[in-house]
Amino acid sequence: MTEKQKYFALQALVCEELPPYAVDMAIRAGYGKQYESASRRLAHVKQGKVANLADLLALVQHSMPRFNVPEYLLPATATEPDLFPTA
């Protein structure tokens, strides 16, 4: 699955359960400092206007701590190739 597909799959799982105060909880927990307007960015992620899996995961983790995100919906970890393999 691509990151965008994972975003929409997770959005489908949490869309009815994600509380209206999810953006506020994520910002109060310190998430979103990398954005100029964190509340607007996270609100757009919550509404589905911006498909960013990492931001949606932050919203879910901070506002719904008991929700277990399925393993297959977590972002892929970027593994760097071994440029100098030992024989």
mmCIF file with all atom_site columns, C-alpha atoms in Angstrom:
data_model
loop_
_atom_site.group_PDB
_atom_site.id
_atom_site.type_symbol
_atom_site.label_atom_id
_atom_site.label_alt_id
_atom_site.label_comp_id
_atom_site.label_asym_id
_atom_site.label_entity_id
_atom_site.label_seq_id
_atom_site.pdbx_PDB_ins_code
_atom_site.Cartn_x
_atom_site.Cartn_y
_atom_site.Cartn_z
_atom_site.occupancy
_atom_site.B_iso_or_equiv
_atom_site.pdbx_formal_charge
_atom_site.auth_seq_id
_atom_site.auth_comp_id
_atom_site.auth_asym_id
_atom_site.auth_atom_id
_atom_site.pdbx_PDB_model_num
ATOM 1  C CA . MET A 1 1  ? 0.000   0.000   0.000  1.00 0.00 ? 1  MET A CA 1
ATOM 2  C CA . THR A 1 2  ? 1.139   3.521   -0.678 1.00 0.00 ? 2  THR A CA 1
ATOM 3  C CA . GLU A 1 3  ? 1.203   6.122   2.080  1.00 0.00 ? 3  GLU A CA 1
ATOM 4  C CA . LYS A 1 4  ? -1.848  7.800   0.562  1.00 0.00 ? 4  LYS A CA 1
ATOM 5  C CA . GLN A 1 5  ? -3.788  4.518   0.517  1.00 0.00 ? 5  GLN A CA 1
ATOM 6  C CA . LYS A 1 6  ? -2.835  3.917   4.148  1.00 0.00 ? 6  LYS A CA 1
ATOM 7  C CA . TYR A 1 7  ? -4.038  7.424   5.014  1.00 0.00 ? 7  TYR A CA 1
ATOM 8  C CA . PHE A 1 8  ? -7.466  6.859   3.481  1.00 0.00 ? 8  PHE A CA 1
ATOM 9  C CA . ALA A 1 9  ? -7.771  3.378   5.019  1.00 0.00 ? 9  ALA A CA 1
ATOM 10 C CA . LEU A 1 10 ? -7.011  4.780   8.480  1.00 0.00 ? 10 LEU A CA 1
ATOM 11 C CA . GLN A 1 11 ? -9.327  7.726   7.842  1.00 0.00 ? 11 GLN A CA 1
ATOM 12 C CA . ALA A 1 12 ? -12.101 5.246   7.044  1.00 0.00 ? 12 ALA A CA 1
ATOM 13 C CA . LEU A 1 13 ? -11.508 3.451   10.356 1.00 0.00 ? 13 LEU A CA 1
ATOM 14 C CA . VAL A 1 14 ? -11.510 6.531   12.579 1.00 0.00 ? 14 VAL A CA 1
ATOM 15 C CA . CYS A 1 15 ? -13.686 9.073   10.748 1.00 0.00 ? 15 CYS A CA 1
ATOM 16 C CA . GLU A 1 16 ? -16.728 8.552   12.974 1.00 0.00 ? 16 GLU A CA 1
ATOM 17 C CA . GLU A 1 17 ? -14.767 8.150   16.210 1.00 0.00 ? 17 GLU A CA 1
ATOM 18 C CA . LEU A 1 18 ? -12.212 10.960  15.885 1.00 0.00 ? 18 LEU A CA 1
ATOM 19 C CA . PRO A 1 19 ? -13.317 13.601  18.405 1.00 0.00 ? 19 PRO A CA 1
ATOM 20 C CA . PRO A 1 20 ? -13.867 17.222  17.375 1.00 0.00 ? 20 PRO A CA 1
ATOM 21 C CA . TYR A 1 21 ? -11.073 18.296  19.734 1.00 0.00 ? 21 TYR A CA 1
ATOM 22 C CA . ALA A 1 22 ? -8.429  16.015  18.134 1.00 0.00 ? 22 ALA A CA 1
ATOM 23 C CA . VAL A 1 23 ? -6.525  18.925  16.581 1.00 0.00 ? 23 VAL A CA 1
ATOM 24 C CA . ASP A 1 24 ? -6.370  20.785  19.907 1.00 0.00 ? 24 ASP A CA 1
ATOM 25 C CA . MET A 1 25 ? -5.113  17.707  21.752 1.00 0.00 ? 25 MET A CA 1
ATOM 26 C CA . ALA A 1 26 ? -2.348  17.080  19.214 1.00 0.00 ? 26 ALA A CA 1
ATOM 27 C CA . ILE A 1 27 ? -1.192  20.704  19.352 1.00 0.00 ? 27 ILE A CA 1
ATOM 28 C CA . ARG A 1 28 ? -1.255  20.766  23.163 1.00 0.00 ? 28 ARG A CA 1
ATOM 29 C CA . ALA A 1 29 ? 0.848   17.600  23.145 1.00 0.00 ? 29 ALA A CA 1
ATOM 30 C CA . GLY A 1 30 ? 3.467   19.500  21.143 1.00 0.00 ? 30 GLY A CA 1
ATOM 31 C CA . TYR A 1 31 ? 2.782   18.123  17.660 1.00 0.00 ? 31 TYR A CA 1
ATOM 32 C CA . GLY A 1 32 ? 2.825   20.386  14.627 1.00 0.00 ? 32 GLY A CA 1
ATOM 33 C CA . LYS A 1 33 ? 5.595   22.798  15.539 1.00 0.00 ? 33 LYS A CA 1
ATOM 34 C CA . GLN A 1 34 ? 7.152   22.217  12.118 1.00 0.00 ? 34 GLN A CA 1
ATOM 35 C CA . TYR A 1 35 ? 4.180   23.907  10.425 1.00 0.00 ? 35 TYR A CA 1
ATOM 36 C CA . GLU A 1 36 ? 3.532   27.629  10.151 1.00 0.00 ? 36 GLU A CA 1
ATOM 37 C CA . SER A 1 37 ? -0.138  27.129  11.019 1.00 0.00 ? 37 SER A CA 1
ATOM 38 C CA . ALA A 1 38 ? -0.400  23.791  12.784 1.00 0.00 ? 38 ALA A CA 1
ATOM 39 C CA . SER A 1 39 ? -4.090  24.049  13.626 1.00 0.00 ? 39 SER A CA 1
ATOM 40 C CA . ARG A 1 40 ? -5.079  24.734  10.029 1.00 0.00 ? 40 ARG A CA 1
ATOM 41 C CA . ARG A 1 41 ? -2.819  21.979  8.685  1.00 0.00 ? 41 ARG A CA 1
ATOM 42 C CA . LEU A 1 42 ? -4.108  19.373  11.144 1.00 0.00 ? 42 LEU A CA 1
ATOM 43 C CA . ALA A 1 43 ? -7.711  20.441  10.570 1.00 0.00 ? 43 ALA A CA 1
ATOM 44 C CA . HIS A 1 44 ? -7.210  19.875  6.846  1.00 0.00 ? 44 HIS A CA 1
ATOM 45 C CA . VAL A 1 45 ? -5.702  16.455  7.551  1.00 0.00 ? 45 VAL A CA 1
ATOM 46 C CA . LYS A 1 46 ? -8.667  15.575  9.749  1.00 0.00 ? 46 LYS A CA 1
ATOM 47 C CA . GLN A 1 47 ? -11.131 16.696  7.061  1.00 0.00 ? 47 GLN A CA 1
ATOM 48 C CA . GLY A 1 48 ? -9.312  14.777  4.329  1.00 0.00 ? 48 GLY A CA 1
ATOM 49 C CA . LYS A 1 49 ? -8.175  17.849  2.396  1.00 0.00 ? 49 LYS A CA 1
ATOM 50 C CA . VAL A 1 50 ? -4.505  17.014  2.993  1.00 0.00 ? 50 VAL A CA 1
ATOM 51 C CA . ALA A 1 51 ? -3.579  13.325  2.855  1.00 0.00 ? 51 ALA A CA 1
ATOM 52 C CA . ASN A 1 52 ? -0.658  13.046  5.268  1.00 0.00 ? 52 ASN A CA 1
ATOM 53 C CA . LEU A 1 53 ? -0.386  9.734   7.108  1.00 0.00 ? 53 LEU A CA 1
ATOM 54 C CA . ALA A 1 54 ? 2.032   10.948  9.796  1.00 0.00 ? 54 ALA A CA 1
ATOM 55 C CA . ASP A 1 55 ? -0.252  13.840  10.741 1.00 0.00 ? 55 ASP A CA 1
ATOM 56 C CA . LEU A 1 56 ? -3.335  11.618  10.857 1.00 0.00 ? 56 LEU A CA 1
ATOM 57 C CA . LEU A 1 57 ? -1.486  9.133   13.060 1.00 0.00 ? 57 LEU A CA 1
ATOM 58 C CA . ALA A 1 58 ? -0.569  11.975  15.417 1.00 0.00 ? 58 ALA A CA 1
ATOM 59 C CA . LEU A 1 59 ? -4.204  13.065  15.602 1.00 0.00 ? 59 LEU A CA 1
ATOM 60 C CA . VAL A 1 60 ? -5.331  9.513   16.354 1.00 0.00 ? 60 VAL A CA 1
ATOM 61 C CA . GLN A 1 61 ? -2.597  8.797   18.902 1.00 0.00 ? 61 GLN A CA 1
ATOM 62 C CA . HIS A 1 62 ? -3.128  12.025  20.854 1.00 0.00 ? 62 HIS A CA 1
ATOM 63 C CA . SER A 1 63 ? -6.930  12.072  20.843 1.00 0.00 ? 63 SER A CA 1
ATOM 64 C CA . MET A 1 64 ? -7.702  8.329   20.895 1.00 0.00 ? 64 MET A CA 1
ATOM 65 C CA . PRO A 1 65 ? -4.895  6.678   22.908 1.00 0.00 ? 65 PRO A CA 1
ATOM 66 C CA . ARG A 1 66 ? -6.815  3.410   23.318 1.00 0.00 ? 66 ARG A CA 1
ATOM 67 C CA . PHE A 1 67 ? -7.245  2.955   19.551 1.00 0.00 ? 67 PHE A CA 1
ATOM 68 C CA . ASN A 1 68 ? -4.776  0.412   18.206 1.00 0.00 ? 68 ASN A CA 1
ATOM 69 C CA . VAL A 1 69 ? -3.690  1.337   14.697 1.00 0.00 ? 69 VAL A CA 1
ATOM 70 C CA . PRO A 1 70 ? -3.341  -1.824  12.596 1.00 0.00 ? 70 PRO A CA 1
ATOM 71 C CA . GLU A 1 71 ? 0.249   -2.727  11.761 1.00 0.00 ? 71 GLU A CA 1
ATOM 72 C CA . TYR A 1 72 ? -0.321  -2.592  8.013  1.00 0.00 ? 72 TYR A CA 1
ATOM 73 C CA . LEU A 1 73 ? -1.435  1.060   8.244  1.00 0.00 ? 73 LEU A CA 1
ATOM 74 C CA . LEU A 1 74 ? 1.720   2.317   9.919  1.00 0.00 ? 74 LEU A CA 1
ATOM 75 C CA . PRO A 1 75 ? 4.181   4.245   7.736  1.00 0.00 ? 75 PRO A CA 1
ATOM 76 C CA . ALA A 1 76 ? 6.870   2.212   6.053  1.00 0.00 ? 76 ALA A CA 1
ATOM 77 C CA . THR A 1 77 ? 10.236  2.590   7.695  1.00 0.00 ? 77 THR A CA 1
ATOM 78 C CA . ALA A 1 78 ? 12.786  3.784   5.229  1.00 0.00 ? 78 ALA A CA 1
ATOM 79 C CA . THR A 1 79 ? 15.693  1.393   5.244  1.00 0.00 ? 79 THR A CA 1
ATOM 80 C CA . GLU A 1 80 ? 18.861  2.681   3.718  1.00 0.00 ? 80 GLU A CA 1
ATOM 81 C CA . PRO A 1 81 ? 20.629  0.307   1.353  1.00 0.00 ? 81 PRO A CA 1
ATOM 82 C CA . ASP A 1 82 ? 23.995  -1.017  2.381  1.00 0.00 ? 82 ASP A CA 1
ATOM 83 C CA . LEU A 1 83 ? 26.369  0.704   -0.031 1.00 0.00 ? 83 LEU A CA 1
ATOM 84 C CA . PHE A 1 84 ? 29.405  -1.271  1.052  1.00 0.00 ? 84 PHE A CA 1
ATOM 85 C CA . PRO A 1 85 ? 28.301  -4.834  1.811  1.00 0.00 ? 85 PRO A CA 1
ATOM 86 C CA . THR A 1 86 ? 30.865  -7.027  3.506  1.00 0.00 ? 86 THR A CA 1
ATOM 87 C CA . ALA A 1 87 ? 31.558  -10.342 1.857  1.00 0.00 ? 87 ALA A CA 1
#
